[in-house]
Amino acid sequence: MQSLLTPWNDLIPPCGPAVIPISSHQDTVGPITRSMTDAAIVLSIIAGPDPNDNFTLAQPHTVPDFTKALNVNSLRGKRIGVPRRVFLNDSISGADPFVNIVFEQALAVIRSLGATVVDPADLPSADEIAISNNETIVLDVDFKIQINDWYQSLLENPSGVRSLADLIKFNGDNPTLEEPAGFEDQSELIESEGTNGFDSPFFSSLAFDKALGATRGIDAALKEQI
């Protein structure tokens, strides 16, 4: 069974030089590995302060060996919540049904390791999250700004692409190379290019995201279960 690790942005910069950015407000960099041991090994390598990212400068300069924190008994006595409503509904999430099969297998492993699985532990805002477009607005704005900055940071770029607008044009000019069957649609890139930066609609969407995901989402679910 694979392991997915999603650390905080102050541990690994979401828009570092080795990362093609999408949305720093909504994304984090983490490894997908064969096991938690492998995940700890990779995290020990990719974590660390980045002089170009202020958030990462708060961590110790020397990155610890995260494998030393591994403990097969660490889940004993812990409570793990399962937000089934919306997120595990294939007709809403669009996920392949096999994802839920593997998810249930993972829950069985978690139980076998001594954790109490609170199932369900639904987010009160789940239905609103499913129909909200605020996440897309934040993503579109973030992506345009951050991909443009990323292109400008490259010391060499043989393609000549220096911005999102250049990328859209390059894809259109080179369909055989960049638009294989099933991947011709550039509507998401075009939508992002049409944004106007960190404006009022962006900050309103960002605040609404936090309200849905945190205040009326995870935070509210935790209060119900305590």
Short mmCIF file of N, CA, C and O in Angstrom, two decimals, residues 49-165:
data_model
loop_
_atom_site.label_atom_id
_atom_site.label_comp_id
_atom_site.label_asym_id
_atom_site.label_seq_id
_atom_site.Cartn_x
_atom_site.Cartn_y
_atom_site.Cartn_z
N PRO A 49 15.24 24.84 4.85
CA PRO A 49 15.03 26.26 4.57
C PRO A 49 15.33 26.61 3.12
O PRO A 49 16.26 26.08 2.53
N ASP A 50 14.51 27.51 2.58
CA ASP A 50 14.71 28.01 1.23
C ASP A 50 14.81 29.53 1.33
O ASP A 50 13.86 30.19 1.75
N PRO A 51 15.94 30.12 0.97
CA PRO A 51 16.11 31.58 1.09
C PRO A 51 15.08 32.37 0.29
O PRO A 51 14.88 33.56 0.54
N ASN A 52 14.44 31.72 -0.68
CA ASN A 52 13.44 32.41 -1.49
C ASN A 52 12.02 32.25 -0.94
O ASN A 52 11.06 32.73 -1.55
N ASP A 53 11.89 31.58 0.19
CA ASP A 53 10.58 31.34 0.77
C ASP A 53 10.64 31.61 2.27
O ASP A 53 11.21 30.83 3.03
N ASN A 54 10.03 32.73 2.71
CA ASN A 54 10.13 33.13 4.10
C ASN A 54 9.54 32.11 5.07
O ASN A 54 10.01 31.97 6.19
N PHE A 55 8.48 31.41 4.64
CA PHE A 55 7.84 30.45 5.53
C PHE A 55 8.81 29.36 5.98
O PHE A 55 8.78 28.92 7.12
N THR A 56 9.69 28.92 5.07
CA THR A 56 10.59 27.82 5.40
C THR A 56 11.73 28.25 6.31
O THR A 56 12.40 27.41 6.90
N LEU A 57 11.96 29.54 6.45
CA LEU A 57 13.09 30.02 7.25
C LEU A 57 12.82 29.89 8.75
O LEU A 57 13.72 30.11 9.56
N ALA A 58 11.58 29.56 9.13
CA ALA A 58 11.24 29.41 10.54
C ALA A 58 11.68 28.07 11.10
O ALA A 58 11.74 27.89 12.32
N GLN A 59 12.01 27.12 10.23
CA GLN A 59 12.40 25.78 10.69
C GLN A 59 13.88 25.74 11.03
O GLN A 59 14.66 26.60 10.60
N PRO A 60 14.31 24.77 11.82
CA PRO A 60 15.75 24.64 12.14
C PRO A 60 16.57 24.50 10.87
O PRO A 60 16.13 23.89 9.89
N HIS A 61 17.77 25.05 10.89
CA HIS A 61 18.62 25.00 9.71
C HIS A 61 19.00 23.56 9.37
O HIS A 61 19.08 23.19 8.20
N THR A 62 19.23 22.74 10.41
CA THR A 62 19.57 21.34 10.19
C THR A 62 18.29 20.51 10.14
O THR A 62 17.52 20.47 11.10
N VAL A 63 18.06 19.86 9.03
CA VAL A 63 16.86 19.04 8.86
C VAL A 63 17.02 17.73 9.64
O VAL A 63 18.03 17.04 9.49
N PRO A 64 16.05 17.39 10.49
CA PRO A 64 16.17 16.14 11.26
C PRO A 64 15.99 14.91 10.38
O PRO A 64 15.47 14.99 9.27
N ASP A 65 16.43 13.79 10.90
CA ASP A 65 16.22 12.51 10.24
C ASP A 65 14.83 12.02 10.66
O ASP A 65 14.65 11.51 11.77
N PHE A 66 13.85 12.17 9.78
CA PHE A 66 12.47 11.86 10.14
C PHE A 66 12.23 10.36 10.33
O PHE A 66 11.23 9.97 10.93
N THR A 67 13.16 9.53 9.86
CA THR A 67 12.98 8.09 10.07
C THR A 67 13.09 7.73 11.55
O THR A 67 12.55 6.70 11.98
N LYS A 68 13.75 8.57 12.33
CA LYS A 68 13.91 8.29 13.76
C LYS A 68 12.60 8.48 14.53
O LYS A 68 12.49 8.06 15.68
N ALA A 69 11.62 9.14 13.88
CA ALA A 69 10.33 9.36 14.54
C ALA A 69 9.34 8.24 14.23
O ALA A 69 8.23 8.22 14.77
N LEU A 70 9.73 7.31 13.37
CA LEU A 70 8.83 6.21 13.00
C LEU A 70 8.61 5.28 14.19
O LEU A 70 9.55 4.90 14.87
N ASN A 71 7.33 4.94 14.41
CA ASN A 71 6.98 4.08 15.54
C ASN A 71 5.73 3.31 15.18
O ASN A 71 4.67 3.89 14.94
N VAL A 72 5.82 2.00 15.13
CA VAL A 72 4.71 1.16 14.70
C VAL A 72 3.52 1.28 15.66
O VAL A 72 2.38 0.96 15.31
N ASN A 73 3.77 1.77 16.88
CA ASN A 73 2.70 1.92 17.87
C ASN A 73 2.15 3.34 17.96
O ASN A 73 1.35 3.63 18.86
N SER A 74 2.55 4.21 17.05
CA SER A 74 2.19 5.62 17.17
C SER A 74 0.70 5.90 17.00
O SER A 74 0.20 6.94 17.43
N LEU A 75 -0.05 4.99 16.37
CA LEU A 75 -1.48 5.21 16.17
C LEU A 75 -2.34 4.70 17.32
O LEU A 75 -3.54 4.98 17.37
N ARG A 76 -1.73 3.98 18.25
CA ARG A 76 -2.52 3.45 19.37
C ARG A 76 -3.11 4.60 20.20
O ARG A 76 -2.40 5.51 20.61
N GLY A 77 -4.42 4.52 20.42
CA GLY A 77 -5.09 5.55 21.21
C GLY A 77 -5.47 6.80 20.43
O GLY A 77 -6.12 7.70 20.97
N LYS A 78 -5.09 6.87 19.16
CA LYS A 78 -5.44 8.04 18.34
C LYS A 78 -6.84 7.87 17.74
O LYS A 78 -7.32 6.76 17.55
N ARG A 79 -7.49 9.00 17.46
CA ARG A 79 -8.81 9.00 16.84
C ARG A 79 -8.70 9.58 15.44
O ARG A 79 -8.23 10.70 15.26
N ILE A 80 -9.10 8.82 14.44
CA ILE A 80 -9.01 9.22 13.04
C ILE A 80 -10.42 9.39 12.49
O ILE A 80 -11.23 8.47 12.51
N GLY A 81 -10.74 10.60 12.01
CA GLY A 81 -12.07 10.88 11.48
C GLY A 81 -12.16 10.63 9.99
O GLY A 81 -11.20 10.85 9.24
N VAL A 82 -13.33 10.16 9.55
CA VAL A 82 -13.56 9.85 8.13
C VAL A 82 -14.68 10.78 7.60
O VAL A 82 -15.85 10.58 7.93
N PRO A 83 -14.33 11.77 6.79
CA PRO A 83 -15.36 12.67 6.22
C PRO A 83 -16.01 12.06 4.99
O PRO A 83 -15.66 12.38 3.85
N ARG A 84 -16.95 11.16 5.20
CA ARG A 84 -17.55 10.42 4.09
C ARG A 84 -18.41 11.30 3.18
O ARG A 84 -18.37 11.16 1.96
N ARG A 85 -19.22 12.16 3.78
CA ARG A 85 -20.19 12.92 3.00
C ARG A 85 -19.47 13.74 1.92
O ARG A 85 -18.54 14.47 2.19
N VAL A 86 -19.87 13.59 0.70
CA VAL A 86 -19.34 14.27 -0.49
C VAL A 86 -17.99 13.68 -0.93
O VAL A 86 -17.84 13.23 -2.06
N PHE A 87 -17.01 13.66 -0.04
CA PHE A 87 -15.65 13.33 -0.45
C PHE A 87 -15.48 11.87 -0.87
O PHE A 87 -14.58 11.54 -1.65
N LEU A 88 -16.31 10.98 -0.35
CA LEU A 88 -16.22 9.57 -0.72
C LEU A 88 -17.39 9.15 -1.60
O LEU A 88 -17.67 7.97 -1.76
N ASN A 89 -18.04 10.14 -2.19
CA ASN A 89 -19.15 9.89 -3.13
C ASN A 89 -18.60 10.00 -4.55
O ASN A 89 -18.30 11.10 -5.02
N ASP A 90 -18.47 8.87 -5.23
CA ASP A 90 -17.87 8.86 -6.56
C ASP A 90 -18.60 9.77 -7.55
O ASP A 90 -17.98 10.39 -8.42
N SER A 91 -19.93 9.85 -7.41
CA SER A 91 -20.71 10.65 -8.36
C SER A 91 -20.45 12.14 -8.19
O SER A 91 -20.69 12.93 -9.10
N ILE A 92 -19.92 12.53 -7.02
CA ILE A 92 -19.61 13.94 -6.77
C ILE A 92 -18.12 14.19 -6.97
O ILE A 92 -17.72 15.16 -7.61
N SER A 93 -17.29 13.32 -6.41
CA SER A 93 -15.84 13.54 -6.47
C SER A 93 -15.26 13.26 -7.85
O SER A 93 -14.23 13.81 -8.23
N GLY A 94 -15.93 12.36 -8.59
CA GLY A 94 -15.40 11.97 -9.90
C GLY A 94 -14.27 10.97 -9.82
O GLY A 94 -13.65 10.64 -10.83
N ALA A 95 -13.99 10.46 -8.62
CA ALA A 95 -12.90 9.51 -8.44
C ALA A 95 -13.27 8.13 -8.99
O ALA A 95 -14.45 7.76 -9.03
N ASP A 96 -12.27 7.40 -9.40
CA ASP A 96 -12.48 6.02 -9.82
C ASP A 96 -12.98 5.22 -8.61
O ASP A 96 -12.44 5.37 -7.50
N PRO A 97 -13.99 4.37 -8.76
CA PRO A 97 -14.51 3.59 -7.64
C PRO A 97 -13.44 2.78 -6.90
O PRO A 97 -13.57 2.51 -5.70
N PHE A 98 -12.38 2.41 -7.60
CA PHE A 98 -11.31 1.64 -6.96
C PHE A 98 -10.63 2.44 -5.86
O PHE A 98 -10.08 1.86 -4.91
N VAL A 99 -10.68 3.77 -5.95
CA VAL A 99 -10.07 4.61 -4.92
C VAL A 99 -10.71 4.33 -3.57
O VAL A 99 -10.03 4.21 -2.54
N ASN A 100 -12.04 4.21 -3.56
CA ASN A 100 -12.72 3.96 -2.30
C ASN A 100 -12.44 2.55 -1.77
O ASN A 100 -12.42 2.34 -0.55
N ILE A 101 -12.22 1.60 -2.66
CA ILE A 101 -11.87 0.25 -2.23
C ILE A 101 -10.55 0.27 -1.47
O ILE A 101 -10.41 -0.30 -0.38
N VAL A 102 -9.56 0.94 -2.05
CA VAL A 102 -8.25 1.04 -1.41
C VAL A 102 -8.34 1.86 -0.13
O VAL A 102 -7.66 1.57 0.87
N PHE A 103 -9.21 2.88 -0.14
CA PHE A 103 -9.39 3.71 1.05
C PHE A 103 -9.90 2.86 2.23
O PHE A 103 -9.41 2.98 3.35
N GLU A 104 -10.87 1.99 1.96
CA GLU A 104 -11.40 1.13 3.01
C GLU A 104 -10.33 0.16 3.51
O GLU A 104 -10.28 -0.16 4.71
N GLN A 105 -9.48 -0.28 2.62
CA GLN A 105 -8.38 -1.16 3.02
C GLN A 105 -7.42 -0.41 3.96
O GLN A 105 -6.92 -0.97 4.94
N ALA A 106 -7.18 0.86 3.64
CA ALA A 106 -6.31 1.68 4.48
C ALA A 106 -6.91 1.87 5.87
O ALA A 106 -6.20 1.85 6.89
N LEU A 107 -8.24 2.06 5.94
CA LEU A 107 -8.91 2.20 7.23
C LEU A 107 -8.74 0.93 8.07
O LEU A 107 -8.54 1.00 9.29
N ALA A 108 -8.81 -0.22 7.40
CA ALA A 108 -8.63 -1.48 8.11
C ALA A 108 -7.22 -1.58 8.71
O ALA A 108 -7.04 -2.05 9.84
N VAL A 109 -6.23 -1.11 7.95
CA VAL A 109 -4.85 -1.11 8.46
C VAL A 109 -4.72 -0.18 9.65
O VAL A 109 -4.09 -0.51 10.67
N ILE A 110 -5.34 1.01 9.55
CA ILE A 110 -5.29 1.98 10.64
C ILE A 110 -5.91 1.40 11.91
O ILE A 110 -5.37 1.54 13.02
N ARG A 111 -7.04 0.71 11.76
CA ARG A 111 -7.68 0.07 12.92
C ARG A 111 -6.78 -1.01 13.50
O ARG A 111 -6.65 -1.15 14.73
N SER A 112 -6.14 -1.78 12.62
CA SER A 112 -5.29 -2.88 13.09
C SER A 112 -4.08 -2.37 13.86
O SER A 112 -3.49 -3.11 14.66
N LEU A 113 -3.71 -1.12 13.63
CA LEU A 113 -2.57 -0.53 14.33
C LEU A 113 -2.97 0.16 15.62
O LEU A 113 -2.16 0.83 16.26
N GLY A 114 -4.25 0.00 15.99
CA GLY A 114 -4.67 0.48 17.31
C GLY A 114 -5.42 1.79 17.36
O GLY A 114 -5.77 2.26 18.45
N ALA A 115 -5.70 2.40 16.20
CA ALA A 115 -6.41 3.66 16.19
C ALA A 115 -7.92 3.44 16.27
O ALA A 115 -8.43 2.39 15.85
N THR A 116 -8.63 4.42 16.81
CA THR A 116 -10.09 4.43 16.80
C THR A 116 -10.54 5.23 15.59
O THR A 116 -10.19 6.40 15.46
N VAL A 117 -11.28 4.60 14.69
CA VAL A 117 -11.75 5.28 13.48
C VAL A 117 -13.16 5.81 13.72
O VAL A 117 -14.08 5.02 13.96
N VAL A 118 -13.30 7.12 13.71
CA VAL A 118 -14.61 7.76 13.88
C VAL A 118 -15.23 7.89 12.50
O VAL A 118 -14.79 8.70 11.68
N ASP A 119 -16.24 7.08 12.25
CA ASP A 119 -16.77 6.97 10.90
C ASP A 119 -18.30 6.93 10.94
O ASP A 119 -18.89 5.96 11.45
N PRO A 120 -18.98 7.97 10.43
CA PRO A 120 -18.39 9.12 9.75
C PRO A 120 -18.05 10.25 10.72
O PRO A 120 -18.55 10.29 11.84
N ALA A 121 -17.20 11.16 10.23
CA ALA A 121 -16.92 12.42 10.92
C ALA A 121 -17.04 13.50 9.85
O ALA A 121 -16.05 14.09 9.41
N ASP A 122 -18.27 13.72 9.40
CA ASP A 122 -18.51 14.57 8.23
C ASP A 122 -18.28 16.06 8.52
O ASP A 122 -18.50 16.53 9.64
N LEU A 123 -17.84 16.76 7.49
CA LEU A 123 -17.70 18.21 7.57
C LEU A 123 -19.08 18.84 7.38
O LEU A 123 -19.76 18.55 6.40
N PRO A 124 -19.52 19.71 8.31
CA PRO A 124 -20.82 20.35 8.16
C PRO A 124 -20.95 21.14 6.86
O PRO A 124 -22.06 21.30 6.34
N SER A 125 -19.84 21.58 6.32
CA SER A 125 -19.86 22.40 5.10
C SER A 125 -19.65 21.58 3.83
O SER A 125 -19.47 22.15 2.74
N ALA A 126 -19.67 20.25 3.93
CA ALA A 126 -19.32 19.39 2.80
C ALA A 126 -20.15 19.67 1.56
O ALA A 126 -19.62 19.76 0.44
N ASP A 127 -21.46 19.81 1.72
CA ASP A 127 -22.32 20.05 0.55
C ASP A 127 -22.01 21.39 -0.10
O ASP A 127 -22.06 21.52 -1.33
N GLU A 128 -21.68 22.40 0.70
CA GLU A 128 -21.31 23.72 0.14
C GLU A 128 -19.99 23.65 -0.60
O GLU A 128 -19.82 24.28 -1.64
N ILE A 129 -19.04 22.89 -0.04
CA ILE A 129 -17.74 22.73 -0.69
C ILE A 129 -17.91 22.13 -2.08
O ILE A 129 -17.24 22.53 -3.04
N ALA A 130 -18.83 21.18 -2.20
CA ALA A 130 -19.02 20.46 -3.46
C ALA A 130 -19.47 21.39 -4.59
O ALA A 130 -19.15 21.15 -5.76
N ILE A 131 -20.19 22.45 -4.26
CA ILE A 131 -20.72 23.34 -5.30
C ILE A 131 -20.01 24.69 -5.35
O ILE A 131 -20.31 25.52 -6.21
N SER A 132 -19.08 24.91 -4.42
CA SER A 132 -18.37 26.19 -4.39
C SER A 132 -17.36 26.30 -5.52
O SER A 132 -16.66 25.33 -5.83
N ASN A 133 -17.26 27.47 -6.11
CA ASN A 133 -16.28 27.72 -7.17
C ASN A 133 -15.10 28.53 -6.66
O ASN A 133 -14.22 28.91 -7.43
N ASN A 134 -15.09 28.82 -5.36
CA ASN A 134 -14.04 29.69 -4.82
C ASN A 134 -12.66 29.07 -4.92
O ASN A 134 -11.67 29.77 -5.16
N GLU A 135 -12.58 27.75 -4.76
CA GLU A 135 -11.29 27.08 -4.88
C GLU A 135 -10.69 27.28 -6.27
O GLU A 135 -9.48 27.50 -6.41
N THR A 136 -11.55 27.24 -7.29
CA THR A 136 -11.07 27.42 -8.67
C THR A 136 -10.59 28.84 -8.90
O THR A 136 -9.58 29.06 -9.58
N ILE A 137 -11.30 29.82 -8.32
CA ILE A 137 -10.89 31.21 -8.47
C ILE A 137 -9.51 31.43 -7.86
O ILE A 137 -8.63 32.05 -8.48
N VAL A 138 -9.29 30.90 -6.66
CA VAL A 138 -7.99 31.04 -6.00
C VAL A 138 -6.90 30.35 -6.82
O VAL A 138 -5.82 30.90 -7.04
N LEU A 139 -7.21 29.15 -7.31
CA LEU A 139 -6.24 28.40 -8.11
C LEU A 139 -5.86 29.16 -9.38
O LEU A 139 -4.67 29.27 -9.71
N ASP A 140 -6.86 29.69 -10.09
CA ASP A 140 -6.58 30.39 -11.35
C ASP A 140 -5.67 31.58 -11.15
O ASP A 140 -4.72 31.81 -11.93
N VAL A 141 -5.93 32.36 -10.09
CA VAL A 141 -5.10 33.55 -9.83
C VAL A 141 -3.70 33.14 -9.41
O VAL A 141 -2.70 33.66 -9.92
N ASP A 142 -3.63 32.22 -8.45
CA ASP A 142 -2.32 31.75 -7.98
C ASP A 142 -1.48 31.21 -9.13
O ASP A 142 -0.28 31.54 -9.25
N PHE A 143 -2.09 30.39 -9.97
CA PHE A 143 -1.33 29.72 -11.02
C PHE A 143 -0.71 30.73 -11.98
O PHE A 143 0.48 30.62 -12.32
N LYS A 144 -1.49 31.71 -12.43
CA LYS A 144 -0.95 32.68 -13.38
C LYS A 144 0.24 33.43 -12.80
O LYS A 144 1.29 33.57 -13.44
N ILE A 145 0.09 33.91 -11.57
CA ILE A 145 1.16 34.69 -10.94
C ILE A 145 2.39 33.82 -10.71
O ILE A 145 3.53 34.23 -11.03
N GLN A 146 2.19 32.62 -10.20
CA GLN A 146 3.32 31.80 -9.80
C GLN A 146 4.00 31.11 -10.98
O GLN A 146 5.22 30.94 -10.98
N ILE A 147 3.24 30.76 -12.01
CA ILE A 147 3.90 30.14 -13.17
C ILE A 147 4.69 31.19 -13.94
O ILE A 147 5.77 30.92 -14.47
N ASN A 148 4.18 32.44 -13.96
CA ASN A 148 4.93 33.52 -14.60
C ASN A 148 6.24 33.77 -13.85
O ASN A 148 7.30 33.95 -14.46
N ASP A 149 6.17 33.80 -12.51
CA ASP A 149 7.39 34.00 -11.71
C ASP A 149 8.36 32.85 -11.92
O ASP A 149 9.58 33.05 -12.00
N TRP A 150 7.82 31.62 -12.02
CA TRP A 150 8.68 30.45 -12.20
C TRP A 150 9.41 30.52 -13.53
O TRP A 150 10.62 30.28 -13.60
N TYR A 151 8.69 30.87 -14.59
CA TYR A 151 9.34 30.99 -15.90
C TYR A 151 10.43 32.05 -15.87
O TYR A 151 11.51 31.87 -16.45
N GLN A 152 10.16 33.17 -15.21
CA GLN A 152 11.15 34.25 -15.15
C GLN A 152 12.39 33.85 -14.35
O GLN A 152 13.46 34.42 -14.52
N SER A 153 12.26 32.87 -13.46
CA SER A 153 13.38 32.44 -12.62
C SER A 153 14.32 31.48 -13.34
O SER A 153 15.44 31.24 -12.87
N LEU A 154 13.88 30.93 -14.47
CA LEU A 154 14.71 29.95 -15.17
C LEU A 154 15.92 30.63 -15.81
O LEU A 154 15.80 31.65 -16.48
N LEU A 155 17.09 30.04 -15.60
CA LEU A 155 18.30 30.59 -16.20
C LEU A 155 18.38 30.24 -17.67
O LEU A 155 18.94 30.99 -18.47
N GLU A 156 17.83 29.08 -18.05
CA GLU A 156 17.80 28.67 -19.45
C GLU A 156 16.42 28.08 -19.75
O GLU A 156 15.84 27.38 -18.93
N ASN A 157 15.92 28.37 -20.93
CA ASN A 157 14.63 27.82 -21.35
C ASN A 157 14.60 27.77 -22.88
O ASN A 157 14.22 28.74 -23.54
N PRO A 158 15.03 26.66 -23.45
CA PRO A 158 15.13 26.55 -24.91
C PRO A 158 13.83 26.79 -25.65
O PRO A 158 13.84 27.18 -26.82
N SER A 159 12.69 26.57 -24.99
CA SER A 159 11.40 26.75 -25.67
C SER A 159 11.07 28.21 -25.93
O SER A 159 10.26 28.53 -26.79
N GLY A 160 11.69 29.11 -25.16
CA GLY A 160 11.38 30.53 -25.29
C GLY A 160 10.13 30.96 -24.55
O GLY A 160 9.76 32.13 -24.56
N VAL A 161 9.46 30.02 -23.90
CA VAL A 161 8.25 30.33 -23.14
C VAL A 161 8.64 31.06 -21.86
O VAL A 161 9.45 30.56 -21.07
N ARG A 162 8.05 32.26 -21.66
CA ARG A 162 8.40 33.06 -20.50
C ARG A 162 7.20 33.46 -19.65
O ARG A 162 7.33 34.20 -18.69
N SER A 163 6.03 32.98 -20.02
CA SER A 163 4.83 33.35 -19.29
C SER A 163 3.71 32.36 -19.61
O SER A 163 3.84 31.54 -20.53
N LEU A 164 2.61 32.47 -18.87
CA LEU A 164 1.46 31.62 -19.15
C LEU A 164 0.90 31.91 -20.54
O LEU A 164 0.52 30.98 -21.27
N ALA A 165 0.87 33.17 -20.92
CA ALA A 165 0.39 33.52 -22.25
C ALA A 165 1.26 32.88 -23.33
O ALA A 165 0.75 32.37 -24.34
#
